[in-house]
Amino acid sequence: MEKLMVEKSPPLKGKVRISGAKNSALPILAASLLGTEDIILEDVPELKDVRVMCEVLTSLGAKVEKLDKNTIKINSADVNNYETKYELMSKMRASFLVMGPLLARLGKTKNSLPGGCAIGTRPIDLHLKGFRALGAEIDVDHGNISAYSDKLIGEKVYLDFPSVGATENIMMAAVLAEGETTIDNSAMEPEIVDLANFLNKLGANVKGAGTSTIRIKGVEKLGGGTHRIIPDRIEAGTFMVAAAITGGDIIVENIITSHIKPVIAKLKESGCIVSINNDIVRVQGTKNPKPIDIKTLPYPGFPTDMQSQFMAYMSVIQGTSVCIETVFENRFMHVDELKRMGAEIKIDGRSAIIEGVERLSSATVKATDLRAGAALVLAGLISKGTTEIKDIYHIDRGYENIEEKFKNLGAKLYRA
Ligand code: EPZ
């Protein structure tokens, strides 16, 4: 299995251009099943998860063509298969996002139940609550889940938790339903807004995305169109923390700064200089950062996908920092790995108390999820010696050309 070898590096300096957002590309690719004419998606990141989602679309009868490195053309006019194969579903749980579009388009869908993962059980009860509210029958047997309905009817759905995936799946099921659907307590992430904008380009009628109430008026059918995926706010945040943890000076290009306000605020609180100029952010690290506290929350709160990267940074900030994870029930798997590198972290339920140490030391560690993997890269950059990171397939799922981007900033790392 491939490993990433990360050596102690000088403060990172230079420019990095952010790729399209994985967590926007995946639901938008799934939503392309709803279109009946050509769809062109631009700024699609070249990632393993995107390749898997394209395989899923093809297996369902869509024509998927890569026009260039980051541009994909999809035509779903002939989509006729409602069943997602187990081996594809098991590769990536986000394949579950095809359920809503297939239910809307074909009136039925069958998937294997998405597994959990390192960060949590990842239930789908809220997705199913939405499908049932729209009139779908749901069957679960032998590890498969089927949904079918002759005609989906718009309805009010209340989400007990503002789940990103459930909001997306229900929105995609509702765009062809009869009448109006309201999703209350919906997720407000920028990726939800991007999905709604894409669906409206195809001819849907989605209003309120980005607020906690989304209204969808069903339409007869959706056509095609061209859409550029928004920049990846988590990739951007990861490189911003790289500047902070190495005491470097990085200019991050192609980001929507309103999407990363919590990250900017926390880096400033730690003493970094953060300058904003339209879609460019410059982060200058400080020699003596100050301890910070973070609490992950649904958007617009501090993003859970930035928690592990910040914990790496906190590990070398003198003093006591606190990290509270409220979104996932098991998203501290990176703590043991950081402790192998000398970090002093105590976990108490959903809280982690971090006592900053002078320096970390290199070790052999493993990525437990893609953001934890990124955190270990950041820790490796400031650890004496060479840190060997295993299971880096996690990292490849969510970061396009990660080595190249880090090397261009002066990082010493290579794949072995
Ligand atoms: C999306 O996952 C992202 N993935 C995750 O990014 C991200 O961490 C998460 O949203 C939160 O922002 C993609 O967009 C592909 P949720 P999702 O449904 O949709 C509970 C990354 O690193 N819940 O908002 O699965 C669930 O257990 C990945 O890029 C239910 O209880 O997240 C969790 O505790 C990791 N019932 C919480 O909601 C449900 O039916 C948040 O989950 C659904 C979710």
Short mmCIF file of C-alpha atoms and ligand atoms in Angstrom, two decimals:
data_model
loop_
_atom_site.label_atom_id
_atom_site.label_comp_id
_atom_site.label_asym_id
_atom_site.label_seq_id
_atom_site.Cartn_x
_atom_site.Cartn_y
_atom_site.Cartn_z
CA MET A 1 0.00 0.00 0.00
CA GLU A 2 1.27 3.48 -0.83
CA LYS A 3 2.66 5.70 1.92
CA LEU A 4 3.35 9.41 2.12
CA MET A 5 6.78 10.28 3.54
CA VAL A 6 6.77 13.78 5.04
CA GLU A 7 10.02 15.39 6.19
CA LYS A 8 10.50 18.37 8.46
CA SER A 9 10.13 21.31 6.08
CA PRO A 10 10.91 25.04 6.17
CA PRO A 11 8.02 27.47 6.71
CA LEU A 12 5.78 27.02 3.66
CA LYS A 13 5.72 29.98 1.33
CA GLY A 14 4.10 30.69 -2.02
CA LYS A 15 0.78 30.39 -3.84
CA VAL A 16 -1.71 27.55 -4.11
CA ARG A 17 -4.82 27.42 -6.31
CA ILE A 18 -7.78 25.63 -4.75
CA SER A 19 -9.64 22.92 -6.73
CA GLY A 20 -13.39 22.46 -7.09
CA ALA A 21 -15.16 21.16 -3.98
CA LYS A 22 -15.44 17.38 -3.60
CA ASN A 23 -18.56 17.76 -1.45
CA SER A 24 -20.23 19.83 -4.13
CA ALA A 25 -19.09 17.76 -7.12
CA LEU A 26 -20.44 14.49 -5.66
CA PRO A 27 -24.08 15.60 -5.08
CA ILE A 28 -24.10 17.54 -8.36
CA LEU A 29 -22.87 14.49 -10.28
CA ALA A 30 -25.67 12.48 -8.64
CA ALA A 31 -28.17 15.23 -9.51
CA SER A 32 -27.07 14.95 -13.17
CA LEU A 33 -29.21 11.79 -13.27
CA LEU A 34 -32.22 14.13 -13.27
CA GLY A 35 -31.22 15.89 -16.49
CA THR A 36 -32.49 14.78 -19.92
CA GLU A 37 -30.06 16.85 -22.01
CA ASP A 38 -26.30 17.44 -22.06
CA ILE A 39 -24.76 18.62 -18.78
CA ILE A 40 -21.26 20.09 -18.63
CA LEU A 41 -19.58 20.32 -15.22
CA GLU A 42 -16.46 22.50 -14.90
CA ASP A 43 -13.81 22.69 -12.15
CA VAL A 44 -14.60 19.11 -11.12
CA PRO A 45 -11.69 17.96 -8.91
CA GLU A 46 -9.76 14.94 -10.19
CA LEU A 47 -10.33 12.64 -7.19
CA LYS A 48 -10.93 8.95 -6.56
CA ASP A 49 -14.40 9.70 -5.15
CA VAL A 50 -15.34 11.57 -8.33
CA ARG A 51 -14.17 8.64 -10.46
CA VAL A 52 -16.31 6.25 -8.36
CA MET A 53 -19.37 8.49 -8.69
CA CYS A 54 -18.86 8.60 -12.49
CA GLU A 55 -18.69 4.78 -12.50
CA VAL A 56 -21.99 4.72 -10.59
CA LEU A 57 -23.66 7.05 -13.12
CA THR A 58 -22.40 4.95 -16.02
CA SER A 59 -23.67 1.76 -14.36
CA LEU A 60 -27.12 3.37 -14.18
CA GLY A 61 -27.16 4.14 -17.91
CA ALA A 62 -25.84 7.71 -18.04
CA LYS A 63 -23.25 8.68 -20.66
CA VAL A 64 -20.25 10.18 -18.86
CA GLU A 65 -17.37 11.69 -20.82
CA LYS A 66 -14.28 13.43 -19.48
CA LEU A 67 -13.70 16.43 -21.77
CA ASP A 68 -10.51 17.49 -20.00
CA LYS A 69 -8.76 17.16 -16.60
CA ASN A 70 -11.52 19.00 -14.72
CA THR A 71 -14.48 19.04 -17.14
CA ILE A 72 -17.06 16.27 -17.35
CA LYS A 73 -19.99 15.89 -19.77
CA ILE A 74 -23.00 13.84 -18.68
CA ASN A 75 -26.13 12.86 -20.55
CA SER A 76 -28.71 10.96 -18.52
CA ALA A 77 -31.46 10.84 -21.18
CA ASP A 78 -31.22 7.02 -21.34
CA VAL A 79 -30.90 6.31 -17.61
CA ASN A 80 -32.90 3.14 -17.04
CA ASN A 81 -31.20 1.11 -14.33
CA TYR A 82 -32.40 1.86 -10.81
CA GLU A 83 -30.00 -0.44 -8.96
CA THR A 84 -26.56 0.62 -7.70
CA LYS A 85 -24.16 -2.31 -7.50
CA TYR A 86 -22.82 -3.29 -4.06
CA GLU A 87 -19.17 -3.08 -5.07
CA LEU A 88 -19.61 0.54 -6.15
CA MET A 89 -21.71 1.49 -3.13
CA SER A 90 -19.21 -0.06 -0.76
CA LYS A 91 -16.37 2.00 -2.28
CA MET A 92 -17.96 5.30 -1.36
CA ARG A 93 -20.95 5.98 0.86
CA ALA A 94 -21.74 9.20 -1.01
CA SER A 95 -23.06 6.94 -3.81
CA PHE A 96 -26.17 6.91 -1.61
CA LEU A 97 -26.88 10.36 -3.06
CA VAL A 98 -28.21 8.71 -6.23
CA MET A 99 -31.31 7.50 -4.34
CA GLY A 100 -33.16 10.81 -4.46
CA PRO A 101 -32.56 11.42 -8.19
CA LEU A 102 -33.44 7.82 -9.16
CA LEU A 103 -36.62 7.92 -7.07
CA ALA A 104 -37.61 11.15 -8.81
CA ARG A 105 -36.61 10.04 -12.31
CA LEU A 106 -37.59 6.34 -12.40
CA GLY A 107 -39.93 6.01 -9.41
CA LYS A 108 -37.72 3.37 -7.86
CA THR A 109 -34.19 2.79 -6.61
CA LYS A 110 -32.25 0.00 -4.94
CA ASN A 111 -28.92 0.46 -3.17
CA SER A 112 -26.91 -1.51 -0.72
CA LEU A 113 -27.13 0.13 2.68
CA PRO A 114 -24.19 2.56 2.99
CA GLY A 115 -21.72 1.43 5.61
CA GLY A 116 -20.47 3.56 8.42
CA CYS A 117 -16.88 4.71 8.49
CA ALA A 118 -14.16 5.63 10.97
CA ILE A 119 -15.84 8.88 12.00
CA GLY A 120 -19.24 7.50 12.81
CA THR A 121 -22.14 5.13 12.08
CA ARG A 122 -23.41 7.60 9.46
CA PRO A 123 -27.12 6.68 9.69
CA ILE A 124 -29.58 7.49 6.88
CA ASP A 125 -32.81 7.75 8.88
CA LEU A 126 -33.33 11.40 7.89
CA HIS A 127 -32.89 10.61 4.20
CA LEU A 128 -35.59 7.92 4.52
CA LYS A 129 -37.85 10.19 6.59
CA GLY A 130 -37.82 12.60 3.64
CA PHE A 131 -38.47 9.95 1.00
CA ARG A 132 -41.39 8.54 3.03
CA ALA A 133 -42.82 12.04 3.51
CA LEU A 134 -42.90 12.39 -0.29
CA GLY A 135 -44.88 9.15 -0.48
CA ALA A 136 -42.16 6.59 -1.21
CA GLU A 137 -42.39 3.02 0.09
CA ILE A 138 -39.11 1.92 1.68
CA ASP A 139 -37.96 -1.70 2.03
CA VAL A 140 -34.80 -2.87 3.77
CA ASP A 141 -33.73 -6.47 3.37
CA HIS A 142 -30.48 -8.42 3.09
CA GLY A 143 -28.43 -5.25 3.39
CA ASN A 144 -30.23 -3.57 0.53
CA ILE A 145 -32.56 -0.64 0.67
CA SER A 146 -35.26 -0.08 -1.93
CA ALA A 147 -37.55 2.88 -2.43
CA TYR A 148 -40.41 3.18 -4.89
CA SER A 149 -43.32 5.46 -5.67
CA ASP A 150 -45.65 5.88 -8.64
CA LYS A 151 -45.73 9.61 -8.03
CA LEU A 152 -43.92 11.62 -5.40
CA ILE A 153 -46.10 14.27 -3.79
CA GLY A 154 -44.58 17.42 -2.29
CA GLU A 155 -44.73 17.59 1.52
CA LYS A 156 -43.24 19.34 4.54
CA VAL A 157 -40.20 17.56 6.00
CA TYR A 158 -38.55 18.49 9.31
CA LEU A 159 -34.93 17.36 9.73
CA ASP A 160 -34.13 16.50 13.34
CA PHE A 161 -30.51 17.35 12.49
CA PRO A 162 -29.48 19.65 9.59
CA SER A 163 -27.93 16.73 7.72
CA VAL A 164 -26.07 17.74 4.55
CA GLY A 165 -26.70 14.46 2.75
CA ALA A 166 -30.34 14.20 3.78
CA THR A 167 -31.00 17.79 2.66
CA GLU A 168 -29.40 17.02 -0.71
CA ASN A 169 -31.14 13.67 -1.24
CA ILE A 170 -34.59 15.05 -0.32
CA MET A 171 -34.06 18.16 -2.48
CA MET A 172 -33.17 15.97 -5.47
CA ALA A 173 -36.20 13.71 -4.90
CA ALA A 174 -38.53 16.73 -4.62
CA VAL A 175 -37.61 18.59 -7.82
CA LEU A 176 -39.90 16.37 -9.95
CA ALA A 177 -42.55 15.72 -7.26
CA GLU A 178 -46.11 17.01 -7.64
CA GLY A 179 -46.59 20.24 -5.67
CA GLU A 180 -44.34 21.94 -3.14
CA THR A 181 -41.88 20.42 -0.69
CA THR A 182 -40.52 22.31 2.29
CA ILE A 183 -37.40 21.11 4.09
CA ASP A 184 -37.29 22.63 7.58
CA ASN A 185 -34.08 22.73 9.60
CA SER A 186 -32.22 22.02 6.37
CA ALA A 187 -28.42 22.11 6.15
CA MET A 188 -27.09 25.51 5.03
CA GLU A 189 -23.64 24.51 3.74
CA PRO A 190 -22.34 26.29 0.59
CA GLU A 191 -22.45 22.91 -1.18
CA ILE A 192 -26.24 22.87 -0.67
CA VAL A 193 -26.48 26.26 -2.37
CA ASP A 194 -24.27 25.04 -5.22
CA LEU A 195 -26.51 22.00 -5.72
CA ALA A 196 -29.67 24.17 -5.72
CA ASN A 197 -28.12 26.57 -8.24
CA PHE A 198 -27.22 23.63 -10.46
CA LEU A 199 -30.73 22.12 -10.25
CA ASN A 200 -32.29 25.51 -11.06
CA LYS A 201 -30.02 25.75 -14.13
CA LEU A 202 -31.57 22.45 -15.29
CA GLY A 203 -35.04 23.98 -14.88
CA ALA A 204 -35.89 23.13 -11.25
CA ASN A 205 -37.56 25.53 -8.84
CA VAL A 206 -35.58 25.50 -5.59
CA LYS A 207 -35.69 28.48 -3.25
CA GLY A 208 -34.10 29.22 0.11
CA ALA A 209 -30.95 27.11 -0.23
CA GLY A 210 -28.44 28.47 2.28
CA THR A 211 -31.18 29.12 4.82
CA SER A 212 -32.75 26.62 7.23
CA THR A 213 -35.92 26.39 5.13
CA ILE A 214 -35.75 25.23 1.52
CA ARG A 215 -38.84 25.28 -0.72
CA ILE A 216 -38.97 23.11 -3.84
CA LYS A 217 -41.81 23.40 -6.39
CA GLY A 218 -41.94 20.23 -8.50
CA VAL A 219 -41.60 20.58 -12.29
CA GLU A 220 -42.31 18.18 -15.17
CA LYS A 221 -38.75 17.47 -16.23
CA LEU A 222 -35.24 18.86 -16.13
CA GLY A 223 -33.08 19.67 -19.16
CA GLY A 224 -29.33 20.31 -19.27
CA GLY A 225 -26.82 23.09 -18.77
CA THR A 226 -23.30 24.06 -17.78
CA HIS A 227 -22.16 24.53 -14.18
CA ARG A 228 -18.86 25.39 -12.51
CA ILE A 229 -18.29 23.64 -9.15
CA ILE A 230 -17.54 26.03 -6.27
CA PRO A 231 -14.03 26.00 -4.77
CA ASP A 232 -13.29 23.57 -1.96
CA ARG A 233 -13.48 25.49 1.33
CA ILE A 234 -11.95 22.58 3.25
CA GLU A 235 -8.95 22.23 0.94
CA ALA A 236 -8.52 26.01 1.28
CA GLY A 237 -8.71 25.78 5.07
CA THR A 238 -6.17 22.96 5.07
CA PHE A 239 -3.57 25.09 3.26
CA MET A 240 -4.35 28.07 5.49
CA VAL A 241 -3.57 25.94 8.53
CA ALA A 242 -0.39 24.77 6.75
CA ALA A 243 0.79 28.40 6.76
CA ALA A 244 -0.10 28.73 10.45
CA ILE A 245 1.50 25.52 11.69
CA THR A 246 4.77 26.04 9.77
CA GLY A 247 4.96 29.79 10.53
CA GLY A 248 4.90 30.34 6.79
CA ASP A 249 3.26 32.75 4.35
CA ILE A 250 0.80 31.25 1.86
CA ILE A 251 -1.46 32.94 -0.69
CA VAL A 252 -4.54 30.79 -1.29
CA GLU A 253 -6.23 31.52 -4.62
CA ASN A 254 -9.71 30.70 -5.96
CA ILE A 255 -11.76 30.64 -2.78
CA ILE A 256 -15.05 32.18 -1.67
CA THR A 257 -13.97 33.84 1.57
CA SER A 258 -17.52 33.99 2.98
CA HIS A 259 -17.44 30.16 3.01
CA ILE A 260 -14.52 30.00 5.44
CA LYS A 261 -15.28 32.73 7.99
CA PRO A 262 -14.88 30.42 11.04
CA VAL A 263 -11.45 29.25 9.80
CA ILE A 264 -10.31 32.84 9.21
CA ALA A 265 -11.59 33.90 12.64
CA LYS A 266 -9.80 31.09 14.48
CA LEU A 267 -6.51 31.60 12.65
CA LYS A 268 -6.67 35.31 13.53
CA GLU A 269 -7.47 34.46 17.18
CA SER A 270 -4.33 32.32 17.25
CA GLY A 271 -2.29 35.33 16.12
CA CYS A 272 -1.94 34.73 12.36
CA ILE A 273 -2.20 37.64 9.96
CA VAL A 274 -5.01 36.88 7.50
CA SER A 275 -5.48 39.29 4.59
CA ILE A 276 -8.44 39.01 2.21
CA ASN A 277 -8.59 40.36 -1.33
CA ASN A 278 -11.66 39.15 -3.30
CA ASP A 279 -11.09 35.43 -3.96
CA ILE A 280 -7.59 35.42 -2.52
CA VAL A 281 -6.56 34.95 1.12
CA ARG A 282 -3.03 35.39 2.45
CA VAL A 283 -2.13 33.70 5.74
CA GLN A 284 1.07 34.59 7.60
CA GLY A 285 1.86 32.38 10.55
CA THR A 286 3.13 33.78 13.83
CA LYS A 287 6.16 32.64 15.88
CA ASN A 288 4.18 32.45 19.14
CA PRO A 289 0.60 31.45 18.37
CA LYS A 290 -1.98 31.75 21.14
CA PRO A 291 -4.16 28.82 22.32
CA ILE A 292 -7.63 28.65 20.73
CA ASP A 293 -10.87 26.77 21.35
CA ILE A 294 -13.02 25.36 18.56
CA LYS A 295 -16.45 23.74 18.60
CA THR A 296 -17.62 22.08 15.39
CA LEU A 297 -21.19 22.87 14.31
CA PRO A 298 -23.29 22.67 11.17
CA TYR A 299 -22.68 25.60 8.79
CA PRO A 300 -22.20 28.49 9.40
CA GLY A 301 -20.48 27.13 12.51
CA PHE A 302 -16.91 25.85 12.57
CA PRO A 303 -16.68 22.98 10.02
CA THR A 304 -16.15 19.48 11.38
CA ASP A 305 -14.01 18.77 8.29
CA MET A 306 -11.43 21.27 9.63
CA GLN A 307 -11.29 19.87 13.16
CA SER A 308 -8.38 17.47 12.76
CA GLN A 309 -6.23 19.96 10.85
CA PHE A 310 -6.69 22.52 13.63
CA MET A 311 -5.88 19.89 16.25
CA ALA A 312 -2.50 19.35 14.58
CA TYR A 313 -1.90 23.11 14.82
CA MET A 314 -3.10 23.28 18.46
CA SER A 315 -0.66 20.46 19.34
CA VAL A 316 2.26 22.88 19.05
CA ILE A 317 0.61 26.02 20.43
CA GLN A 318 1.97 26.65 23.97
CA GLY A 319 -0.88 26.52 26.48
CA THR A 320 -4.19 24.69 26.59
CA SER A 321 -6.53 24.52 23.57
CA VAL A 322 -9.91 22.78 23.49
CA CYS A 323 -11.63 21.05 20.60
CA ILE A 324 -15.29 20.02 20.87
CA GLU A 325 -16.71 17.81 18.09
CA THR A 326 -20.52 18.00 17.99
CA VAL A 327 -21.26 16.75 14.46
CA PHE A 328 -19.82 13.21 14.38
CA GLU A 329 -19.67 10.84 17.31
CA ASN A 330 -16.24 9.42 16.62
CA ARG A 331 -14.12 11.98 14.88
CA PHE A 332 -11.09 11.83 17.19
CA MET A 333 -9.37 8.88 15.49
CA HIS A 334 -6.46 11.18 14.58
CA VAL A 335 -5.74 11.86 18.28
CA ASP A 336 -3.91 8.56 18.83
CA GLU A 337 -1.88 9.15 15.69
CA LEU A 338 -0.91 12.69 16.77
CA LYS A 339 0.01 11.33 20.22
CA ARG A 340 2.42 8.90 18.55
CA MET A 341 4.15 12.05 17.26
CA GLY A 342 4.40 13.48 20.77
CA ALA A 343 1.20 15.50 21.01
CA GLU A 344 -0.37 15.78 24.48
CA ILE A 345 -4.11 15.35 24.03
CA LYS A 346 -6.75 14.12 26.48
CA ILE A 347 -10.20 13.09 25.28
CA ASP A 348 -13.24 13.57 27.47
CA GLY A 349 -16.37 12.52 25.57
CA ARG A 350 -16.81 14.96 22.71
CA SER A 351 -14.03 17.22 23.97
CA ALA A 352 -10.31 17.01 23.37
CA ILE A 353 -7.97 19.04 25.61
CA ILE A 354 -4.67 19.79 23.90
CA GLU A 355 -1.57 20.84 25.87
CA GLY A 356 0.81 22.41 23.35
CA VAL A 357 4.31 20.88 23.18
CA GLU A 358 7.57 22.46 22.05
CA ARG A 359 7.82 20.17 19.06
CA LEU A 360 6.42 16.96 17.56
CA SER A 361 8.62 14.07 16.44
CA SER A 362 8.24 11.99 13.32
CA ALA A 363 6.65 8.54 13.56
CA THR A 364 4.87 5.94 11.48
CA VAL A 365 1.19 6.83 11.54
CA LYS A 366 -1.96 6.05 9.57
CA ALA A 367 -4.69 8.13 8.03
CA THR A 368 -8.07 7.12 9.47
CA ASP A 369 -10.16 9.44 7.30
CA LEU A 370 -9.28 11.95 4.65
CA ARG A 371 -9.17 15.01 6.93
CA ALA A 372 -7.22 13.10 9.60
CA GLY A 373 -4.74 12.21 6.86
CA ALA A 374 -4.37 15.89 6.00
CA ALA A 375 -3.78 16.67 9.68
CA LEU A 376 -0.94 14.13 9.80
CA VAL A 377 0.69 15.73 6.74
CA LEU A 378 0.58 19.08 8.55
CA ALA A 379 2.07 17.53 11.69
CA GLY A 380 4.78 15.80 9.63
CA LEU A 381 5.88 19.11 8.12
CA ILE A 382 7.02 20.37 11.55
CA SER A 383 8.28 17.10 13.03
CA LYS A 384 11.99 16.31 13.22
CA GLY A 385 12.80 13.41 10.89
CA THR A 386 10.54 11.71 8.37
CA THR A 387 6.93 10.87 9.18
CA GLU A 388 5.54 7.85 7.35
CA ILE A 389 1.79 8.11 6.73
CA LYS A 390 0.01 4.87 5.78
CA ASP A 391 -3.46 4.36 4.28
CA ILE A 392 -3.10 7.49 2.20
CA TYR A 393 -5.90 6.32 -0.10
CA HIS A 394 -8.07 8.28 2.32
CA ILE A 395 -6.19 11.46 1.41
CA ASP A 396 -6.44 10.80 -2.33
CA ARG A 397 -10.22 10.67 -1.98
CA GLY A 398 -10.42 14.36 -1.13
CA TYR A 399 -7.27 16.25 -2.13
CA GLU A 400 -6.34 16.78 -5.78
CA ASN A 401 -2.55 16.69 -6.43
CA ILE A 402 -1.80 17.09 -2.72
CA GLU A 403 1.96 16.38 -3.04
CA GLU A 404 2.45 18.75 -5.96
CA LYS A 405 0.57 21.55 -4.20
CA PHE A 406 2.54 21.11 -0.98
CA LYS A 407 5.90 20.72 -2.80
CA ASN A 408 5.27 23.99 -4.67
CA LEU A 409 5.08 25.63 -1.25
CA GLY A 410 8.45 24.18 -0.18
CA ALA A 411 7.22 21.09 1.61
CA LYS A 412 9.46 18.03 1.58
CA LEU A 413 7.24 15.03 0.97
CA TYR A 414 7.07 12.10 -1.42
CA ARG A 415 4.99 9.02 -2.08
CA ALA A 416 6.69 5.69 -1.37
C1 EPZ B 1 -21.28 15.49 4.47
O1 EPZ B 1 -21.44 14.19 5.00
C2 EPZ B 1 -19.86 15.55 3.95
N1 EPZ B 1 -19.69 14.54 2.90
C3 EPZ B 1 -18.87 15.27 5.09
O2 EPZ B 1 -17.57 15.41 4.57
C4 EPZ B 1 -19.08 16.32 6.17
O3 EPZ B 1 -18.23 16.04 7.26
C5 EPZ B 1 -20.55 16.29 6.64
O4 EPZ B 1 -21.42 16.49 5.50
C6 EPZ B 1 -20.84 17.37 7.67
O5 EPZ B 1 -20.55 18.62 7.15
C7 EPZ B 1 -20.14 14.84 1.65
O6 EPZ B 1 -20.72 15.89 1.41
C8 EPZ B 1 -19.92 13.80 0.59
P1 EPZ B 1 -24.42 14.72 7.59
P2 EPZ B 1 -22.93 13.70 5.40
O7 EPZ B 1 -25.53 13.93 7.03
O8 EPZ B 1 -23.92 14.26 4.49
C9 EPZ B 1 -26.13 12.56 11.40
C10 EPZ B 1 -15.34 14.88 4.20
O9 EPZ B 1 -14.41 14.83 4.97
N2 EPZ B 1 -27.17 12.00 10.50
O10 EPZ B 1 -24.54 16.21 7.67
O11 EPZ B 1 -22.87 12.23 5.61
C11 EPZ B 1 -24.80 11.88 11.17
O12 EPZ B 1 -24.73 10.70 11.93
C12 EPZ B 1 -16.67 14.29 4.58
O13 EPZ B 1 -15.33 15.43 3.07
C13 EPZ B 1 -28.24 11.31 11.05
O14 EPZ B 1 -28.34 11.15 12.26
O15 EPZ B 1 -23.07 14.40 6.84
C14 EPZ B 1 -23.81 12.90 11.64
O16 EPZ B 1 -23.65 12.77 13.05
C15 EPZ B 1 -16.59 13.58 5.92
N3 EPZ B 1 -29.18 10.78 10.22
C16 EPZ B 1 -24.50 14.23 11.34
O17 EPZ B 1 -25.87 13.93 11.05
C17 EPZ B 1 -29.11 10.92 8.85
O18 EPZ B 1 -30.01 10.44 8.14
C18 EPZ B 1 -23.92 14.94 10.14
O19 EPZ B 1 -24.09 14.12 9.02
C19 EPZ B 1 -28.01 11.63 8.32
C20 EPZ B 1 -27.05 12.17 9.15
#
